[in-house]
Amino acid sequence: MTMENGDEFAVGCFLSIRTTLGDEFEGQVMTFDRETNYLVLQESSKHGPRRNIRLLKADYIKDFTFLGQGQDPLHSHDCSLDLNALQSREELAIRQAEADAERIGVGVTTEAQNIFDALSKTLPVRWDKTVIVVMNEVRVSSPYHSECVIGGTPAANDRVKKVLDFERKRLQLRS
Amino acid sequence: MGRSNKNLVTEDHTISSMLFITMSIIGLPVDVHVKDGSVYSGIFHTASFDAGFGVVLKQARMTKKGKGLSNVGNEVLVDTLVVLADDLVQVVAKEVALTVDAVGGKMTGDCEEAVTLEVRSSENRPVDAEQVNQSRQAGDNNSKGKPDDRRQKLEFNKKNDAKIQSLHSGHESDTCLRRVKADKASDQSSETERSTSPDSTCTHSTISEDLKEASNNFPAKFIEKSAPRGKDRTNNAKEFKLNPAAKVFSPSFLYPNSASPAVPTAANMVYMPNSCAAANMVYIPNNSPAANMVYIPNSSPAANMVYIPNTSPPVPVATIQPEVGFNTFASQPSVPTKISQNGNLTVGNAGSGSQFSQPLPYAAHYPPVLSEPAYLQPTNSPAVMVGRSAQFVYVQQVAQDLLHGVSAPFSTRPLLNHVQFPKHQGPHGQPIPVVLPAAVLASAQQPFAIQNHVPVLQPAFTAPPISVPGPNGFYGNKFS
């Protein structure tokens, strides 16, 4: 539904909205951008200054309910943008995401990933396609049982086998 | 009742609340809902207000599958995901604090220079736009200029890849130059990007209308870069580590005034000894393992050296005769190449040492980019030399596609063919031709395969390897 005028989305008012895709949420209007037809809502989450922010295309609003009027949520904020901080934040986030992604196997089962995560607590592990490489020398391939542990010095090999068995048991107990 | 849309006054600008909020969530993990019900999660990178509201995520993956088809696999982590305005339904950012403190107001040393350069870039922007527009080829139909406020908005785009940053010795001016230049690059790229298939590259902060046309079949336009994870990155990281001291020099040809003083900072400088009239060097950037560099010092008659910065299959390199004073230079963060005066290169001139005189314009000879992908930060690596007389040849060195699945090189269109031929001429009075590679500029971390064929055309070759043209070389007094 498109809004002809923005008065119905007055800044600061609390709305409960249902979208055409089936989402439902409540929030306070931060702004309504007429050009792009986007409604920006702030959801009250727990405590503290941190909120969830939604940028919702008004076309997808199925219906909404007016819950009350509040103050302009942006008014009290110091509206300045530190571009460099934004940039740094983004860089950091990307770096972190990349690091995390290295720890996720592509094309591996959930079980394999769980084993990997469990092993990574105590051993340096990395993925090599679908093979878990431990300490850069011991390789654990699918299906990641003790029999599948290959390579490395006998000591390292044994250690990996032991940890693998241990972690497998732990995972079984949990699930 | 209340205001429905207000303009916020930030320090210097008045922007809409929507824009303010959009910028405030940059760098935060967001969930993007698209019209078929799919949800993608990633780091909010940028948005476009051009013909609707579209967003770009980094390190995105599909977290909820919708009804429609998608070109993003379930487990695939996409480096850059472009969601067009038509497809976008919702952007949800969790745990956002809009206050200054929450954003992180600490300024590092970098920031000041970055700010300065941003200012500078804004001054030069009109010039840049003209140059860019003039050099566009007919094929580009994005000749419409971008409003300056958009460019300003996009200035904070991150251009430096983390890997690349780890390479650098942290030279401040390099970083800032890169940022500025990359911003220009990314702006330009956005105006010429074509995305007719998932193979297309050059996703960018500003999403042009052409992108929209191309993505009718998919709810989310997916432009993938370096999709194979792990191995490639490890290898690339290793490559980087091999040359830890290498710096990346990426002068901004777009700002000849600003770039020249900062030029002699990186190891990829073209070295031209002062006493040598015309140091004829061809530097072949190593955008693939098969790149070579040729350094021919002028005053040493028999010193035709070939410096191969990377272990790679030998590639025949044209030995450039000194009559043509072309210095090719490109900076590539992925391939650290050092022009060392000791080691591999023998400098005939005594005392020429490691002076960095003003760089000469030169053309780059790029071997075809066909082999192992080398991750390259495209926006960090345009090959630019700014001569003292502000004559320069812009040769762009663009990243090669890391994506294994992309075998066909993208159709590249020359983005910048702005060439100023040196006013001096070759030894036989012929203008020295320069052929620029077709290249696609893109924002950071974009995949594309570039065929860089820049034959170095020499008007004449004489039999003896080097003939010293004279004390002043071919360039008169301009470069001495």
Tab-separated table of C-alpha atoms in Angstrom, chain A residues 28-174:
chain	number	residue	atom	x	y	z
A	28	GLN	CA	8.252	3.687	16.648
A	29	VAL	CA	8.421	5.705	13.509
A	30	MET	CA	11.783	7.353	13.066
A	31	THR	CA	11.146	8.718	9.648
A	32	PHE	CA	9.210	8.139	6.509
A	33	ASP	CA	10.993	8.747	3.263
A	34	ARG	CA	8.495	9.660	0.652
A	35	GLU	CA	10.782	9.419	-2.319
A	36	THR	CA	11.688	5.839	-1.725
A	37	ASN	CA	8.512	5.018	0.155
A	38	TYR	CA	10.388	3.606	3.077
A	39	LEU	CA	9.295	3.662	6.648
A	40	VAL	CA	12.010	3.521	9.238
A	41	LEU	CA	11.031	2.100	12.559
A	42	GLN	CA	12.786	1.736	15.811
A	43	GLU	CA	11.931	-1.260	17.871
A	44	SER	CA	12.157	-1.057	21.575
A	45	SER	CA	14.503	-3.788	22.610
A	46	LYS	CA	15.390	-4.609	26.158
A	47	HIS	CA	17.177	-1.755	27.755
A	48	GLY	CA	19.839	0.658	26.927
A	49	PRO	CA	20.375	2.858	23.944
A	50	ARG	CA	20.542	0.037	21.441
A	51	ARG	CA	17.513	-0.626	19.361
A	52	ASN	CA	16.601	-2.628	16.362
A	53	ILE	CA	16.027	-0.518	13.331
A	54	ARG	CA	13.869	-1.520	10.467
A	55	LEU	CA	13.760	0.055	7.074
A	56	LEU	CA	10.551	-1.211	5.595
A	57	LYS	CA	9.202	-0.527	2.198
A	58	ALA	CA	5.736	0.792	2.738
A	59	ASP	CA	4.441	-1.155	-0.237
A	60	TYR	CA	4.643	-4.280	1.830
A	61	ILE	CA	2.618	-3.062	4.737
A	62	LYS	CA	-0.499	-5.115	4.868
A	63	ASP	CA	-2.045	-3.292	7.739
A	64	PHE	CA	-1.019	-1.405	10.789
A	65	THR	CA	-2.392	-0.282	14.057
A	66	PHE	CA	-1.755	2.975	15.736
A	67	LEU	CA	-0.584	2.355	19.234
A	68	GLY	CA	0.215	5.774	20.480
A	69	GLN	CA	2.244	8.840	19.945
A	70	GLY	CA	5.692	9.400	21.250
A	71	GLN	CA	8.550	11.756	20.833
A	72	ASP	CA	10.704	11.937	17.805
A	73	PRO	CA	13.307	9.295	18.494
A	74	LEU	CA	15.938	11.043	16.442
A	75	HIS	CA	15.471	14.398	17.976
A	76	SER	CA	17.349	13.700	21.108
A	77	HIS	CA	20.282	12.135	19.333
A	78	ASP	CA	23.331	13.980	18.380
A	79	CYS	CA	22.963	13.693	14.667
A	80	SER	CA	26.498	13.517	13.544
A	81	LEU	CA	28.151	10.870	11.487
A	82	ASP	CA	31.698	9.864	11.995
A	83	LEU	CA	32.522	8.520	8.587
A	84	ASN	CA	35.865	7.183	9.573
A	85	ALA	CA	34.419	5.342	12.477
A	86	LEU	CA	31.836	3.849	10.190
A	87	GLN	CA	34.503	2.795	7.825
A	88	SER	CA	36.562	1.228	10.554
A	89	ARG	CA	33.599	-0.524	11.944
A	90	GLU	CA	32.802	-1.992	8.614
A	91	GLU	CA	36.346	-3.101	8.024
A	92	LEU	CA	36.467	-4.754	11.361
A	93	ALA	CA	33.197	-6.495	10.781
A	94	ILE	CA	34.302	-7.779	7.437
A	95	ARG	CA	37.572	-9.000	8.801
A	96	GLN	CA	35.767	-10.773	11.562
A	97	ALA	CA	33.312	-12.296	9.151
A	98	GLU	CA	36.095	-13.542	6.969
A	99	ALA	CA	37.865	-15.078	9.898
A	100	ASP	CA	34.693	-16.759	10.985
A	101	ALA	CA	34.039	-18.001	7.517
A	102	GLU	CA	37.362	-19.740	7.443
A	103	ARG	CA	36.152	-21.830	10.238
A	104	ILE	CA	33.083	-22.939	8.374
A	105	GLY	CA	33.326	-25.771	5.994
A	106	VAL	CA	31.667	-25.526	2.660
A	107	GLY	CA	29.736	-28.554	1.615
A	108	VAL	CA	30.101	-30.337	4.898
A	109	THR	CA	27.441	-31.778	7.070
A	110	THR	CA	26.282	-30.169	10.245
A	111	GLU	CA	27.805	-33.023	12.124
A	112	ALA	CA	31.134	-32.381	10.508
A	113	GLN	CA	30.919	-28.732	11.390
A	114	ASN	CA	30.063	-29.574	14.961
A	115	ILE	CA	33.055	-31.858	15.150
A	116	PHE	CA	35.205	-29.151	13.690
A	117	ASP	CA	33.947	-26.632	16.202
A	118	ALA	CA	34.494	-29.053	19.029
A	119	LEU	CA	38.010	-29.836	17.927
A	120	SER	CA	38.809	-26.193	17.458
A	121	LYS	CA	38.366	-25.590	21.145
A	122	THR	CA	41.538	-27.373	21.990
A	123	LEU	CA	43.365	-27.906	18.739
A	124	PRO	CA	44.318	-25.693	15.851
A	125	VAL	CA	42.100	-26.794	13.028
A	126	ARG	CA	41.280	-25.601	9.593
A	127	TRP	CA	39.190	-26.803	6.723
A	128	ASP	CA	40.628	-28.221	3.571
A	129	LYS	CA	37.560	-28.703	1.441
A	130	THR	CA	35.786	-31.323	3.509
A	131	VAL	CA	38.779	-32.512	5.424
A	132	ILE	CA	39.563	-31.259	8.848
A	133	VAL	CA	43.242	-30.548	9.101
A	134	VAL	CA	44.499	-30.573	12.633
A	135	MET	CA	47.776	-28.981	13.582
A	136	ASN	CA	48.521	-28.793	9.889
A	137	GLU	CA	49.512	-32.402	9.806
A	138	VAL	CA	46.710	-34.665	10.856
A	139	ARG	CA	43.822	-35.029	8.500
A	140	VAL	CA	40.369	-36.154	9.422
A	141	SER	CA	38.190	-36.912	6.522
A	142	SER	CA	34.570	-37.850	6.225
A	143	PRO	CA	32.843	-39.391	8.139
A	144	TYR	CA	35.148	-38.112	10.828
A	145	HIS	CA	35.573	-41.168	12.962
A	146	SER	CA	38.720	-42.274	14.673
A	147	GLU	CA	39.451	-44.512	11.742
A	148	CYS	CA	39.492	-41.540	9.454
A	149	VAL	CA	42.346	-39.858	11.206
A	150	ILE	CA	45.357	-39.968	8.984
A	151	GLY	CA	48.769	-38.503	9.013
A	152	GLY	CA	50.983	-36.645	11.358
A	153	THR	CA	53.330	-38.030	13.906
A	154	PRO	CA	52.042	-41.005	15.872
A	155	ALA	CA	51.749	-38.834	18.929
A	156	ALA	CA	49.775	-36.179	17.137
A	157	ASN	CA	47.652	-38.769	15.445
A	158	ASP	CA	46.782	-40.410	18.726
A	159	ARG	CA	46.021	-37.144	20.305
A	160	VAL	CA	43.660	-36.167	17.558
A	161	LYS	CA	41.953	-39.525	17.741
A	162	LYS	CA	41.446	-39.180	21.440
A	163	VAL	CA	40.091	-35.685	21.206
A	164	LEU	CA	37.870	-36.694	18.347
A	165	ASP	CA	36.394	-39.588	20.262
A	166	PHE	CA	35.913	-37.426	23.287
A	167	GLU	CA	34.205	-34.678	21.400
A	168	ARG	CA	32.046	-37.096	19.529
A	169	LYS	CA	30.819	-38.564	22.760
A	170	ARG	CA	30.100	-35.148	24.090
A	171	LEU	CA	28.129	-34.268	21.018
A	172	GLN	CA	26.173	-37.461	21.238
A	173	LEU	CA	25.343	-36.815	24.836
A	174	ARG	CA	24.123	-33.369	24.033
